[in-house]
Amino acid sequence: METVTTIDEIRAALERDRAAGRSVGFVPTMGYLHAGHLSLVEASVAGNDVTVVSIFVNPLQFAEGEDLDAYPRDLAADSAECRAAGVDYVFAPSVEEMYPTPVDTTVTVASVAAPLEGAHRPTHFAGVATVVAKLFSIVGPCRAYFGAKDWQQVAVVTTMAADLSMPVEVVACPIVREPDGLAMSSRNVYLTPEERAQAPVLRRALDTGLEVLRAGERDPVVVEAAMREVLAAAPLAAPDYVAAVPADTLVADGPLHGDVRVLVAARFGRARLIDNDGLRLG
Ligand code: AMP
């Protein structure tokens, strides 16, 4: 495994691989890797000749007052995990390497970036789309692996890649959870023991949403109310949003039908956690 910090070097290495007929799998991350990230790595290693993992805490996707400075980092541990998982390249650029001059060009995705996360973090998805566009440009033609944990992010990146004819196949991978149902996240380290004990309420709220839908409820307002009631039982959870929406548009437009997604975002002290699940209504 090679660790590469410059754009020129990783671009040249991957161009050599493709020229030799090797397919490239790409896993973009912000590091502090856990089993969720490693499931993406595993899918990439299984499906491609060469795997590159990027580790870059992207300042553009953090708003003023968010946790950019506190975001956990451990490149040595991440590299060891990547090596053990069969990764070929870790691309770990500095902020100066990625953004040597003030960013003047950004990518925005209109419709699917607007609700939910977009409504609560108005600059977030432009930051994500811009860094992912840049990384896709650096890595070149590849399969790129993203986690369904960030469901709306997958929708934003898929839309961007299609709209801009990027030579990238976006692959969405299932959410990896702790045994008690909490979705794995680098931000879980922020949780105090008391908050950690209550955090699985997110999974329970999603389960309740799915149960209510399976029982025949189709009104998103009623489904969301049932989910909110579950969250209300956890005093340390401050919900940002609770949603039951069409899985593609993420905006309810009347009774639910077809592929439905239930999503939650809540703050537990310093940690803002998100989770989602889905089902297909017959
Ligand atoms: P991050 O480092 O948080 O930017 O995440 C990098 C990638 O890992 C994103 O595509 C995430 O959706 C994915 N990911 C994060 N947590 C999980 C998880 N628990 N299960 C599956 N994928 C995840």
Short mmCIF file of C-alpha atoms and ligand atoms in Angstrom, two decimals:
data_model
loop_
_atom_site.label_atom_id
_atom_site.label_comp_id
_atom_site.label_asym_id
_atom_site.label_seq_id
_atom_site.Cartn_x
_atom_site.Cartn_y
_atom_site.Cartn_z
CA MET A 1 0.00 0.00 0.00
CA GLU A 2 1.20 3.49 -0.83
CA THR A 3 0.23 6.68 0.97
CA VAL A 4 0.06 9.58 -1.45
CA THR A 5 -0.41 13.22 -0.53
CA THR A 6 -0.28 15.05 -3.85
CA ILE A 7 -2.86 15.27 -6.63
CA ASP A 8 -0.26 14.75 -9.35
CA GLU A 9 1.07 11.55 -7.79
CA ILE A 10 -2.28 9.83 -7.22
CA ARG A 11 -3.54 10.87 -10.66
CA ALA A 12 -0.40 9.47 -12.33
CA ALA A 13 -0.52 6.21 -10.34
CA LEU A 14 -4.16 5.55 -11.20
CA GLU A 15 -3.64 6.46 -14.85
CA ARG A 16 -0.88 3.83 -14.95
CA ASP A 17 -3.22 1.27 -13.39
CA ARG A 18 -6.00 1.95 -15.90
CA ALA A 19 -3.53 1.92 -18.79
CA ALA A 20 -2.51 -1.57 -17.63
CA GLY A 21 -6.18 -2.62 -17.77
CA ARG A 22 -6.84 -2.50 -14.02
CA SER A 23 -10.23 -1.26 -12.79
CA VAL A 24 -10.25 1.34 -10.02
CA GLY A 25 -12.50 1.39 -6.95
CA PHE A 26 -12.64 4.59 -4.90
CA VAL A 27 -13.81 5.12 -1.30
CA PRO A 28 -13.97 8.79 -0.28
CA THR A 29 -13.87 9.34 3.50
CA MET A 30 -13.03 11.90 6.16
CA GLY A 31 -11.01 9.28 8.03
CA TYR A 32 -11.24 8.01 11.61
CA LEU A 33 -12.26 4.77 9.95
CA HIS A 34 -14.72 2.33 11.49
CA ALA A 35 -16.45 -0.83 10.32
CA GLY A 36 -18.91 1.22 8.22
CA HIS A 37 -16.07 2.69 6.16
CA LEU A 38 -14.38 -0.70 5.99
CA SER A 39 -17.50 -2.30 4.51
CA LEU A 40 -17.16 0.14 1.59
CA VAL A 41 -13.48 -0.75 1.29
CA GLU A 42 -14.36 -4.44 1.28
CA ALA A 43 -16.90 -3.91 -1.53
CA SER A 44 -14.34 -1.95 -3.53
CA VAL A 45 -11.55 -4.51 -3.03
CA ALA A 46 -13.93 -7.31 -4.04
CA GLY A 47 -15.19 -5.51 -7.14
CA ASN A 48 -12.07 -3.84 -8.55
CA ASP A 49 -8.40 -4.53 -9.29
CA VAL A 50 -7.17 -1.46 -7.44
CA THR A 51 -8.70 0.41 -4.47
CA VAL A 52 -7.95 3.97 -3.43
CA VAL A 53 -9.26 5.41 -0.16
CA SER A 54 -9.20 9.16 0.28
CA ILE A 55 -8.89 10.61 3.76
CA PHE A 56 -9.65 14.30 3.81
CA VAL A 57 -11.60 16.34 6.35
CA ASN A 58 -13.15 18.77 3.90
CA PRO A 59 -13.49 22.26 5.38
CA LEU A 60 -15.99 23.28 2.67
CA GLN A 61 -18.71 21.01 4.02
CA PHE A 62 -18.54 22.37 7.58
CA ALA A 63 -20.36 25.60 8.38
CA GLU A 64 -19.09 28.20 10.85
CA GLY A 65 -19.58 26.84 14.38
CA GLU A 66 -19.68 23.18 13.30
CA ASP A 67 -17.12 20.59 14.40
CA LEU A 68 -14.36 21.04 11.76
CA ASP A 69 -11.57 21.57 14.31
CA ALA A 70 -12.82 18.92 16.74
CA TYR A 71 -13.44 16.32 14.00
CA PRO A 72 -11.51 13.17 15.05
CA ARG A 73 -8.40 12.33 13.05
CA ASP A 74 -5.95 9.38 13.22
CA LEU A 75 -4.08 8.85 9.95
CA ALA A 76 -1.74 6.21 11.41
CA ALA A 77 -4.60 3.98 12.60
CA ASP A 78 -6.54 4.59 9.35
CA SER A 79 -3.51 3.59 7.26
CA ALA A 80 -3.09 0.38 9.26
CA GLU A 81 -6.79 -0.48 8.72
CA CYS A 82 -6.51 0.24 5.01
CA ARG A 83 -3.37 -1.87 4.64
CA ALA A 84 -5.03 -4.80 6.42
CA ALA A 85 -8.10 -4.46 4.21
CA GLY A 86 -6.11 -4.73 0.97
CA VAL A 87 -6.20 -1.07 -0.07
CA ASP A 88 -3.63 -0.11 -2.73
CA TYR A 89 -3.46 3.66 -2.18
CA VAL A 90 -4.41 5.99 0.63
CA PHE A 91 -4.79 9.50 -0.75
CA ALA A 92 -4.41 11.90 2.18
CA PRO A 93 -3.92 15.43 0.85
CA SER A 94 -3.51 18.53 3.00
CA VAL A 95 -6.06 21.33 2.86
CA GLU A 96 -3.43 23.42 1.00
CA GLU A 97 -3.02 20.66 -1.60
CA MET A 98 -6.77 20.47 -2.22
CA TYR A 99 -7.50 24.19 -1.94
CA PRO A 100 -4.28 26.14 -2.68
CA THR A 101 -6.27 29.27 -3.53
CA PRO A 102 -9.63 30.45 -2.19
CA VAL A 103 -12.34 28.28 -3.74
CA ASP A 104 -14.00 30.19 -6.58
CA THR A 105 -15.82 27.32 -8.26
CA THR A 106 -18.40 25.24 -6.43
CA VAL A 107 -20.85 22.55 -7.47
CA THR A 108 -24.45 22.77 -6.31
CA VAL A 109 -27.14 20.18 -6.85
CA ALA A 110 -30.54 21.82 -6.73
CA SER A 111 -33.56 19.69 -5.94
CA VAL A 112 -32.38 16.70 -3.93
CA ALA A 113 -29.92 18.73 -1.83
CA ALA A 114 -32.59 21.17 -0.65
CA PRO A 115 -34.72 19.37 2.00
CA LEU A 116 -33.73 17.63 5.28
CA GLU A 117 -29.93 17.97 5.74
CA GLY A 118 -29.93 20.79 3.18
CA ALA A 119 -32.54 22.74 5.13
CA HIS A 120 -30.58 22.37 8.40
CA ARG A 121 -27.06 22.75 6.93
CA PRO A 122 -27.56 25.13 3.97
CA THR A 123 -23.94 25.10 2.72
CA HIS A 124 -23.20 21.44 3.47
CA PHE A 125 -24.06 19.73 0.19
CA ALA A 126 -22.33 22.34 -1.96
CA GLY A 127 -19.21 21.54 0.08
CA VAL A 128 -19.74 17.80 -0.41
CA ALA A 129 -20.53 18.04 -4.13
CA THR A 130 -17.53 20.30 -4.73
CA VAL A 131 -15.02 18.05 -2.97
CA VAL A 132 -16.48 14.89 -4.52
CA ALA A 133 -16.38 16.47 -7.99
CA LYS A 134 -12.77 17.40 -7.35
CA LEU A 135 -11.91 13.91 -6.08
CA PHE A 136 -13.67 12.29 -9.06
CA SER A 137 -11.63 14.54 -11.35
CA ILE A 138 -8.41 13.54 -9.56
CA VAL A 139 -9.17 9.80 -9.36
CA GLY A 140 -10.62 9.54 -12.88
CA PRO A 141 -12.87 6.77 -14.23
CA CYS A 142 -13.80 4.48 -11.34
CA ARG A 143 -16.51 2.87 -9.26
CA ALA A 144 -17.06 5.04 -6.18
CA TYR A 145 -18.48 3.56 -2.98
CA PHE A 146 -20.74 5.53 -0.63
CA GLY A 147 -22.69 4.49 2.48
CA ALA A 148 -26.49 4.54 2.61
CA LYS A 149 -26.07 5.98 6.12
CA ASP A 150 -25.78 9.34 4.32
CA TRP A 151 -28.78 8.60 2.10
CA GLN A 152 -29.24 12.16 0.87
CA GLN A 153 -25.51 12.44 0.14
CA VAL A 154 -25.74 9.37 -2.12
CA ALA A 155 -28.64 11.05 -3.96
CA VAL A 156 -26.67 14.31 -4.32
CA VAL A 157 -23.53 12.56 -5.60
CA THR A 158 -25.46 10.27 -7.97
CA THR A 159 -27.34 13.25 -9.42
CA MET A 160 -24.14 15.27 -9.82
CA ALA A 161 -22.25 12.44 -11.53
CA ALA A 162 -25.13 11.83 -13.97
CA ASP A 163 -25.81 15.52 -14.70
CA LEU A 164 -22.13 16.28 -15.33
CA SER A 165 -21.47 13.02 -17.27
CA MET A 166 -18.71 12.03 -14.88
CA PRO A 167 -17.04 8.69 -15.75
CA VAL A 168 -17.90 7.28 -12.33
CA GLU A 169 -20.32 4.57 -11.27
CA VAL A 170 -21.71 5.45 -7.85
CA VAL A 171 -22.34 2.37 -5.69
CA ALA A 172 -24.42 2.63 -2.49
CA CYS A 173 -23.60 0.20 0.35
CA PRO A 174 -25.74 -0.82 3.37
CA ILE A 175 -25.53 0.87 6.77
CA VAL A 176 -23.28 -0.85 9.32
CA ARG A 177 -24.55 -0.67 12.91
CA GLU A 178 -23.37 -1.35 16.45
CA PRO A 179 -24.99 -4.41 18.07
CA ASP A 180 -27.61 -2.18 19.75
CA GLY A 181 -28.63 -0.61 16.43
CA LEU A 182 -26.71 2.68 16.56
CA ALA A 183 -25.34 3.45 13.08
CA MET A 184 -21.55 3.58 13.16
CA SER A 185 -20.19 7.11 12.79
CA SER A 186 -16.88 8.84 13.43
CA ARG A 187 -18.93 11.34 15.46
CA ASN A 188 -20.06 8.67 17.96
CA VAL A 189 -16.82 9.39 19.90
CA TYR A 190 -18.37 12.72 20.96
CA LEU A 191 -21.09 10.92 22.94
CA THR A 192 -20.93 10.85 26.74
CA PRO A 193 -21.83 7.46 28.28
CA GLU A 194 -25.32 8.79 29.04
CA GLU A 195 -25.81 10.06 25.48
CA ARG A 196 -24.40 6.83 24.03
CA ALA A 197 -26.93 4.86 26.08
CA GLN A 198 -29.81 6.88 24.59
CA ALA A 199 -28.52 7.14 21.01
CA PRO A 200 -30.08 3.83 19.80
CA VAL A 201 -33.42 5.66 20.08
CA LEU A 202 -32.71 6.78 16.49
CA ARG A 203 -32.88 3.16 15.31
CA ARG A 204 -36.07 2.63 17.35
CA ALA A 205 -37.69 5.72 15.82
CA LEU A 206 -36.91 4.40 12.33
CA ASP A 207 -38.28 0.96 13.26
CA THR A 208 -41.47 2.58 14.50
CA GLY A 209 -41.82 4.52 11.25
CA LEU A 210 -41.42 1.31 9.25
CA GLU A 211 -43.89 -0.57 11.49
CA VAL A 212 -46.53 2.14 11.11
CA LEU A 213 -46.06 2.05 7.33
CA ARG A 214 -46.27 -1.76 7.27
CA ALA A 215 -49.48 -1.51 9.29
CA GLY A 216 -50.99 0.48 6.40
CA GLU A 217 -50.46 4.13 7.32
CA ARG A 218 -49.69 6.26 4.23
CA ASP A 219 -49.91 9.80 5.62
CA PRO A 220 -46.31 11.06 6.15
CA VAL A 221 -47.46 13.42 8.90
CA VAL A 222 -48.87 10.52 10.95
CA VAL A 223 -45.77 8.36 10.38
CA GLU A 224 -43.50 11.25 11.40
CA ALA A 225 -45.57 11.91 14.54
CA ALA A 226 -45.14 8.27 15.60
CA MET A 227 -41.37 8.55 15.08
CA ARG A 228 -41.20 11.84 17.01
CA GLU A 229 -43.00 10.24 19.94
CA VAL A 230 -40.26 7.59 20.18
CA LEU A 231 -37.53 10.24 20.10
CA ALA A 232 -39.34 12.24 22.79
CA ALA A 233 -38.76 9.37 25.22
CA ALA A 234 -34.99 10.08 25.10
CA PRO A 235 -34.45 13.34 27.02
CA LEU A 236 -30.88 13.78 25.69
CA ALA A 237 -32.03 13.69 22.03
CA ALA A 238 -32.82 17.04 20.40
CA PRO A 239 -34.33 16.18 17.00
CA ASP A 240 -33.43 18.31 13.97
CA TYR A 241 -35.88 16.54 11.67
CA VAL A 242 -37.94 13.39 11.31
CA ALA A 243 -39.14 12.44 7.84
CA ALA A 244 -41.08 9.78 5.95
CA VAL A 245 -40.63 10.60 2.26
CA PRO A 246 -40.31 9.11 -1.24
CA ALA A 247 -36.81 7.56 -1.39
CA ASP A 248 -35.85 9.44 -4.59
CA THR A 249 -37.15 13.02 -4.20
CA LEU A 250 -37.02 13.11 -0.36
CA VAL A 251 -40.03 15.44 -0.41
CA ALA A 252 -43.50 14.14 0.53
CA ASP A 253 -46.15 15.03 -2.05
CA GLY A 254 -49.25 13.37 -0.64
CA PRO A 255 -49.82 9.79 0.53
CA LEU A 256 -46.68 7.63 0.53
CA HIS A 257 -46.28 4.86 -2.04
CA GLY A 258 -43.50 2.91 -3.77
CA ASP A 259 -40.00 3.23 -2.29
CA VAL A 260 -40.19 5.12 0.99
CA ARG A 261 -37.36 6.31 3.23
CA VAL A 262 -37.61 7.20 6.90
CA LEU A 263 -34.88 9.54 8.11
CA VAL A 264 -33.90 11.15 11.41
CA ALA A 265 -31.35 13.70 12.55
CA ALA A 266 -30.85 14.58 16.21
CA ARG A 267 -28.31 16.23 18.44
CA PHE A 268 -27.00 14.46 21.51
CA GLY A 269 -24.86 17.10 23.23
CA ARG A 270 -21.93 17.82 20.88
CA ALA A 271 -22.83 15.02 18.47
CA ARG A 272 -25.26 15.50 15.62
CA LEU A 273 -26.27 12.04 14.41
CA ILE A 274 -28.27 10.95 11.37
CA ASP A 275 -29.80 7.62 10.38
CA ASN A 276 -32.32 6.22 7.90
CA ASP A 277 -34.00 3.08 6.66
CA GLY A 278 -36.46 2.22 3.93
CA LEU A 279 -39.06 -0.12 2.57
CA ARG A 280 -41.06 -0.67 -0.59
CA LEU A 281 -44.79 -0.30 -0.20
CA GLY A 282 -46.79 -2.80 -2.25
P1 AMP B 1 -17.40 10.03 6.32
O1 AMP B 1 -16.00 9.67 6.67
O2 AMP B 1 -18.31 10.20 7.48
O3 AMP B 1 -17.47 11.17 5.33
O4 AMP B 1 -17.97 8.77 5.55
C1 AMP B 1 -17.33 8.25 4.41
C2 AMP B 1 -18.23 7.24 3.74
O5 AMP B 1 -18.51 6.18 4.66
C3 AMP B 1 -19.58 7.84 3.34
O6 AMP B 1 -19.96 7.32 2.08
C4 AMP B 1 -20.49 7.36 4.44
O7 AMP B 1 -21.84 7.24 4.04
C5 AMP B 1 -19.90 6.00 4.73
N1 AMP B 1 -20.30 5.54 6.06
C6 AMP B 1 -20.16 6.22 7.23
N2 AMP B 1 -20.72 5.52 8.25
C7 AMP B 1 -21.23 4.39 7.71
C8 AMP B 1 -21.94 3.27 8.23
N3 AMP B 1 -22.24 3.18 9.53
N4 AMP B 1 -22.32 2.29 7.38
C9 AMP B 1 -22.02 2.39 6.06
N5 AMP B 1 -21.37 3.42 5.50
C10 AMP B 1 -20.97 4.41 6.30
#
